[in-house]
Coordinates of C-alpha atoms in Angstrom, one line a residue:
L13 CA 159.7 29.3 134.1
D14 CA 158.9 25.6 133.5
T15 CA 156.9 24.7 130.4
P16 CA 156.5 20.9 130.5
Q17 CA 156.1 19.2 127.1
P18 CA 153.6 16.4 126.7
M19 CA 155.1 12.9 127.0
Q20 CA 153.9 11.9 123.5
D21 CA 155.7 14.8 122.0
L22 CA 158.9 13.8 123.7
I23 CA 158.5 10.2 122.4
G24 CA 157.9 11.7 118.9
D25 CA 161.1 13.7 119.0
L26 CA 163.0 10.6 120.0
T27 CA 161.5 8.5 117.2
G28 CA 162.1 11.1 114.5
S29 CA 158.4 12.0 114.2
P30 CA 158.1 15.3 116.2
R31 CA 154.3 15.5 115.6
P32 CA 152.2 12.5 116.8
V33 CA 149.6 12.8 114.1
V34 CA 150.9 12.8 110.5
I35 CA 148.6 12.3 107.5
R36 CA 150.4 11.7 104.3
L37 CA 148.3 12.7 101.2
F38 CA 149.4 11.1 97.9
G39 CA 148.2 11.9 94.4
D40 CA 149.5 12.2 90.9
N41 CA 148.5 15.9 90.6
W42 CA 150.7 18.1 92.8
N43 CA 148.4 21.2 92.4
Q44 CA 145.5 19.1 93.6
L45 CA 147.4 18.1 96.7
V46 CA 148.3 21.8 97.4
T47 CA 144.6 22.7 97.2
L48 CA 143.5 19.7 99.3
A49 CA 145.9 20.0 102.2
P50 CA 144.3 23.1 103.8
K51 CA 140.9 21.5 103.5
V52 CA 142.1 18.3 105.3
A53 CA 143.8 20.4 107.9
D54 CA 140.7 22.4 108.6
A55 CA 138.6 19.2 108.8
I56 CA 140.8 17.4 111.3
G57 CA 141.3 20.6 113.2
K58 CA 137.7 20.2 114.5
V59 CA 138.6 16.9 116.2
R60 CA 138.7 17.3 120.0
G61 CA 142.2 17.0 121.3
L62 CA 144.1 18.0 118.2
A63 CA 146.1 21.2 118.4
E64 CA 148.6 23.1 116.2
V65 CA 147.3 21.6 113.0
Q66 CA 149.5 22.3 110.0
D67 CA 148.7 21.7 106.3
G68 CA 152.3 20.7 105.5
L69 CA 152.8 23.3 102.7
N70 CA 156.3 24.7 103.0
I71 CA 156.6 27.9 101.0
A72 CA 160.0 28.0 99.2
G73 CA 161.8 31.0 97.9
D74 CA 161.3 32.7 94.5
A75 CA 161.4 30.5 91.5
V76 CA 162.1 31.1 87.8
E77 CA 159.7 29.4 85.4
I78 CA 161.3 28.7 82.0
K79 CA 158.9 27.7 79.2
V80 CA 160.6 26.6 76.0
D81 CA 158.7 27.3 72.7
R82 CA 159.1 24.0 70.9
I83 CA 158.6 25.5 67.5
K84 CA 161.2 28.2 67.9
A85 CA 163.6 25.7 69.4
A86 CA 163.1 23.4 66.4
L87 CA 163.8 26.2 64.0
E88 CA 167.1 26.9 65.9
G89 CA 168.0 23.2 65.8
I90 CA 167.9 22.6 69.6
T91 CA 165.7 20.3 71.6
P92 CA 164.1 21.1 75.0
A93 CA 166.1 18.4 76.6
A94 CA 169.3 20.0 75.4
V95 CA 168.1 23.4 76.7
T96 CA 167.5 21.8 80.1
R97 CA 170.9 20.1 80.1
Q98 CA 172.8 23.3 79.2
L99 CA 170.8 25.4 81.7
D100 CA 171.5 22.9 84.4
T101 CA 175.2 23.2 83.7
Y102 CA 175.0 27.0 83.7
L103 CA 173.0 27.4 86.9
S104 CA 174.0 24.3 89.0
G105 CA 177.4 23.5 87.6
T106 CA 179.0 20.2 86.5
V107 CA 181.8 18.4 88.2
T108 CA 184.3 18.0 85.4
T109 CA 187.4 16.7 87.2
H110 CA 188.9 16.1 90.6
V111 CA 192.0 17.4 92.3
L112 CA 193.9 16.0 95.3
Q113 CA 193.9 18.4 98.3
G114 CA 196.0 16.9 101.0
Q115 CA 194.6 13.3 101.4
Q116 CA 191.1 14.2 100.2
V117 CA 189.9 14.2 96.6
V118 CA 187.9 17.3 95.8
G119 CA 185.6 17.7 92.8
V120 CA 186.0 20.8 90.5
R121 CA 182.6 22.3 89.6
V122 CA 182.4 24.4 86.5
W123 CA 179.6 26.9 86.0
V124 CA 179.0 30.5 84.9
A125 CA 180.1 33.4 87.0
P126 CA 177.7 34.6 89.7
Q127 CA 177.2 38.0 88.0
D128 CA 176.0 36.2 84.9
R129 CA 173.1 34.4 86.7
D130 CA 172.1 36.8 89.4
S131 CA 169.0 38.3 87.6
L132 CA 166.3 37.3 85.3
R133 CA 167.7 39.5 82.5
R134 CA 171.1 38.0 82.7
I135 CA 169.6 34.4 82.7
E136 CA 167.7 35.3 79.5
A137 CA 171.0 36.4 78.0
L138 CA 172.7 33.0 78.6
R139 CA 173.9 31.6 75.3
L140 CA 173.0 28.1 74.2
R141 CA 174.7 26.0 71.6
A142 CA 172.5 24.4 69.0
A143 CA 173.2 21.1 67.2
D144 CA 175.0 22.7 64.3
G145 CA 177.3 24.7 66.7
H146 CA 175.8 28.2 66.4
L147 CA 175.1 30.1 69.6
L148 CA 171.7 31.7 70.6
P149 CA 170.4 33.5 73.6
L150 CA 167.9 31.7 75.8
S151 CA 165.4 34.5 75.3
R152 CA 165.1 33.7 71.6
I153 CA 163.4 30.3 72.2
A154 CA 162.0 30.6 75.8
T155 CA 160.1 32.9 78.1
L156 CA 161.1 33.4 81.7
K157 CA 158.8 34.4 84.5
L158 CA 159.6 35.0 88.2
I159 CA 157.2 33.1 90.5
T160 CA 157.1 33.9 94.2
G161 CA 156.0 31.8 97.1
Q162 CA 156.0 28.3 95.5
P163 CA 155.3 25.3 97.8
Q164 CA 158.1 22.9 98.1
I165 CA 157.4 19.7 96.2
T166 CA 157.9 16.8 98.6
R167 CA 158.1 13.2 97.5
Y168 CA 157.7 10.0 99.5
D169 CA 158.5 6.7 97.8
L170 CA 158.9 8.7 94.6
K171 CA 155.3 9.9 94.8
P172 CA 154.1 13.5 95.4
M173 CA 153.1 13.9 99.0
V174 CA 151.8 16.5 101.4
A175 CA 152.0 15.7 105.1
V176 CA 149.2 17.3 107.3
S177 CA 150.3 17.1 110.9
A178 CA 149.0 17.9 114.4
R179 CA 149.8 17.6 118.1
I180 CA 147.5 16.0 120.7
E181 CA 146.5 17.8 123.9
G182 CA 144.3 16.5 126.7
R183 CA 143.1 13.3 125.0
G184 CA 144.4 9.8 124.5
F185 CA 146.3 9.1 121.3
G186 CA 144.2 6.2 120.2
N187 CA 140.8 7.9 120.7
A188 CA 141.9 11.1 118.9
L189 CA 143.3 9.1 116.0
G190 CA 140.1 7.1 115.7
D191 CA 138.2 10.4 115.2
V192 CA 140.7 11.5 112.6
K193 CA 140.2 8.3 110.6
R194 CA 136.4 8.8 110.7
V195 CA 136.8 12.4 109.4
L196 CA 139.1 11.3 106.6
A197 CA 136.5 8.6 105.7
R198 CA 133.8 11.2 105.0
P199 CA 132.5 11.1 101.4
G200 CA 133.8 14.0 99.3
L201 CA 136.7 15.0 101.4
L202 CA 139.4 13.1 99.4
P203 CA 138.8 13.2 95.7
P204 CA 139.4 10.2 93.4
G205 CA 143.0 9.5 92.8
V206 CA 144.1 10.8 96.3
Y207 CA 144.8 8.5 99.2
Y208 CA 146.4 8.8 102.6
T209 CA 148.6 6.9 104.9
L210 CA 149.2 7.6 108.6
G211 CA 152.7 8.3 109.7
G212 CA 154.3 10.0 112.8
L213 CA 153.9 8.3 116.1
Y214 CA 151.1 6.0 114.7
Q215 CA 153.5 4.5 112.2
Q216 CA 156.2 4.0 114.9
Q217 CA 153.6 2.5 117.2
Q218 CA 152.4 0.0 114.6
I219 CA 156.0 -1.2 114.0
A220 CA 156.5 -1.6 117.7
F221 CA 153.2 -3.4 118.0
R222 CA 154.2 -6.0 115.4
G223 CA 157.5 -6.5 117.1
L224 CA 156.0 -6.9 120.6
A225 CA 153.3 -9.3 119.3
M226 CA 156.1 -11.5 117.9
V227 CA 157.9 -11.2 121.3
F228 CA 154.7 -12.2 123.1
A229 CA 154.2 -15.2 120.8
A230 CA 157.8 -16.3 121.1
A231 CA 157.7 -15.9 124.9
A232 CA 154.5 -18.0 125.1
A233 CA 156.1 -20.7 123.0
L234 CA 159.3 -20.7 125.0
V235 CA 157.4 -20.9 128.3
F236 CA 155.4 -23.8 127.1
L237 CA 158.5 -25.7 125.9
A238 CA 160.2 -25.0 129.3
L239 CA 157.1 -26.4 131.1
L240 CA 157.2 -29.5 128.9
F241 CA 160.9 -29.9 129.7
L242 CA 160.4 -29.4 133.4
Y243 CA 157.3 -31.7 134.0
E244 CA 157.6 -34.0 130.9
R245 CA 153.8 -34.1 130.7
F246 CA 151.7 -32.3 128.2
R247 CA 148.7 -31.9 130.5
V248 CA 150.7 -30.2 133.2
A249 CA 152.2 -27.7 130.7
L250 CA 148.7 -27.1 129.1
A251 CA 147.1 -26.5 132.5
I252 CA 149.7 -24.0 133.7
M253 CA 149.7 -22.1 130.3
A254 CA 145.9 -21.7 130.5
A255 CA 146.4 -19.3 133.5
P256 CA 148.7 -16.7 131.9
L257 CA 146.8 -16.7 128.6
L258 CA 143.5 -16.0 130.4
A259 CA 145.2 -13.4 132.6
A260 CA 146.3 -11.7 129.4
S261 CA 142.7 -11.3 128.4
A262 CA 142.0 -9.6 131.7
V263 CA 144.7 -7.0 130.8
F264 CA 142.5 -5.8 127.9
F265 CA 139.5 -5.6 130.3
G266 CA 141.6 -3.6 132.8
L267 CA 142.7 -1.1 130.1
W268 CA 139.1 -0.7 129.0
I269 CA 137.8 -0.1 132.5
S270 CA 140.5 2.5 133.2
G271 CA 140.0 4.3 129.9
Q272 CA 143.5 3.6 128.7
T273 CA 144.4 2.6 125.1
L274 CA 146.5 -0.4 124.1
N275 CA 149.9 1.1 123.5
I276 CA 153.5 -0.1 123.6
T277 CA 153.9 0.0 127.4
A278 CA 150.6 -1.9 127.9
L279 CA 151.9 -4.6 125.5
M280 CA 155.1 -4.8 127.6
G281 CA 152.9 -5.3 130.7
L282 CA 151.0 -8.0 128.8
T283 CA 154.3 -9.9 128.1
M284 CA 155.4 -9.5 131.7
I285 CA 152.1 -11.0 133.0
L286 CA 152.9 -14.1 131.0
G287 CA 156.0 -14.8 133.1
I288 CA 154.5 -13.7 136.4
V289 CA 151.4 -15.9 136.3
T290 CA 153.4 -18.8 134.9
E291 CA 155.8 -18.6 137.8
V292 CA 152.9 -18.7 140.3
G293 CA 151.5 -21.7 138.5
V294 CA 154.9 -23.5 138.8
F295 CA 154.8 -22.7 142.6
Y296 CA 151.5 -24.5 142.8
F297 CA 152.5 -27.6 140.9
S298 CA 155.7 -27.8 142.9
E299 CA 153.6 -28.1 146.1
L300 CA 151.3 -30.6 144.3
Q301 CA 154.3 -32.8 143.4
L302 CA 155.5 -32.7 147.0
L303 CA 152.1 -33.8 148.3
R304 CA 151.8 -36.5 145.7
G305 CA 155.3 -37.7 146.5
A306 CA 154.3 -38.0 150.2
G307 CA 151.5 -40.4 149.2
M308 CA 148.5 -38.1 149.4
A309 CA 145.5 -38.9 147.1
F310 CA 145.2 -37.0 143.8
R311 CA 142.0 -35.1 144.7
E312 CA 143.1 -34.2 148.2
A313 CA 146.5 -33.1 146.9
L314 CA 144.9 -30.7 144.5
I315 CA 143.0 -29.0 147.3
Q316 CA 145.8 -29.1 149.9
A317 CA 148.3 -27.7 147.4
G318 CA 146.0 -24.7 146.9
E319 CA 145.6 -24.2 150.7
N320 CA 149.3 -24.4 151.3
R321 CA 150.1 -21.9 148.6
L322 CA 147.2 -19.5 149.2
R323 CA 149.0 -17.2 151.6
P324 CA 152.3 -16.9 149.7
I325 CA 150.4 -16.3 146.4
A326 CA 148.1 -13.7 148.0
M327 CA 151.0 -11.9 149.6
T328 CA 153.1 -11.7 146.5
T329 CA 150.1 -10.6 144.4
L330 CA 149.1 -7.9 146.9
A331 CA 152.7 -6.6 147.3
A332 CA 153.2 -6.3 143.6
A333 CA 149.8 -4.6 143.0
L334 CA 150.4 -2.1 145.9
A335 CA 153.9 -1.3 144.5
L336 CA 152.4 -0.5 141.1
L337 CA 149.4 1.4 142.4
P338 CA 151.0 4.9 142.4
L339 CA 152.0 4.4 138.8
A340 CA 148.5 3.1 137.9
L341 CA 147.0 6.2 139.5
G342 CA 149.3 8.5 137.6
I343 CA 151.0 9.9 140.7
G344 CA 154.4 11.5 140.2
Q345 CA 156.2 13.2 137.4
G346 CA 156.6 11.1 134.3
S347 CA 154.1 8.5 135.4
A348 CA 151.9 9.0 132.4
M349 CA 154.3 7.0 130.2
Q350 CA 154.3 4.0 132.6
Q351 CA 150.6 4.2 133.7
P352 CA 149.3 1.7 131.0
L353 CA 152.1 -0.7 132.0
A354 CA 151.1 -0.6 135.7
I355 CA 147.4 -1.0 134.9
A356 CA 148.1 -4.0 132.6
I357 CA 150.1 -5.8 135.3
I358 CA 147.6 -5.0 138.1
A359 CA 144.8 -6.3 135.9
G360 CA 146.6 -9.5 135.3
L361 CA 147.5 -9.9 139.0
A362 CA 143.9 -9.4 139.9
V363 CA 142.8 -12.6 138.3
Q364 CA 146.1 -14.5 139.0
M365 CA 145.0 -16.1 142.3
P366 CA 141.6 -17.5 141.2
L367 CA 143.1 -18.7 137.9
V368 CA 146.0 -20.5 139.6
L369 CA 144.2 -21.9 142.6
V370 CA 140.9 -22.7 141.0
L371 CA 141.1 -22.9 137.2
V372 CA 144.4 -24.7 136.9
P373 CA 143.6 -27.5 139.4
V374 CA 140.2 -28.1 137.7
L375 CA 141.7 -28.1 134.2
Y376 CA 144.5 -30.4 135.3
A377 CA 142.0 -32.8 136.9
L378 CA 139.9 -32.9 133.7
L379 CA 143.0 -33.5 131.6
A380 CA 144.2 -36.2 133.9
R381 CA 140.8 -37.9 134.0
R382 CA 140.6 -37.8 130.2
E383 CA 144.1 -39.3 129.9
A384 CA 143.2 -42.0 132.4
G385 CA 140.0 -42.8 130.7

């Protein structure tokens, strides 16, 4: 029996965020967050494409609530802080010394015997030491109550937090998350003092977006510097760089036409288009330099270079597009992850030939005329 897992869930498992949609609710009042989390989970559960919505409330085991009567404690000469400190030693223990066991230093924890803390009655009988040295049972200054089913208190950046999470089925991540944001923006859903941040796959995606944006900017700068070093003319480098930058805008149009969202793999394709189109532009200018070196006039050389490079550019463009077509159509197992990458590259290749053979010569001619004038 094969039960395939959605690709986004696999990516989430690898990035440490098993659920793609994670809404972190923050507030100063923990009880308010406990009440609000199911309401938020119910609201986003109506968004199309979201499944297995969880309110993030993890019920812990039984808890013992100890309330110290400050007046009785003051009469006994003991402060609530001293009560807390002594109970912590009794119930959790304190490392008082260390011993050497082999080559490892092991701490020695001292606390009361298990049989003296295994029931509510025996905890009440624990004896505390007041400031003047006399002993008193805990029950004399405090009341103990057993509480069942308490939600675990989670903190994020030292702030109380509840994480409402969900999986995505049958819908794009970006579209589903956009609807989630609109639901959370409804008036009255989040009370004053409560705010949210998005985690999970969205947080990982934003970090990757910023990194890839820096990579794209650095790649564009390096390519431009390489063109300046190669041709030693600003107008040549500027004319060639215009083609990949405009081809990059075609990538966004291609993603919109195909219904794909801008994700990490699409940004990778955008960066690859920068190098692919620049390489074709270099091919064109290499031919132009050969013709100019042979004595051909500037205008005729611009046209003839395009004619000479038309077939090689068309064949390389067509071959690359056909090779990526199965991925762009989503054919084959695991192609969903690479589909935006293929669509981004094909969209850039679709405008590569007119940009290199038409726009680049025209722009270069205009820049040359302006420099000559």
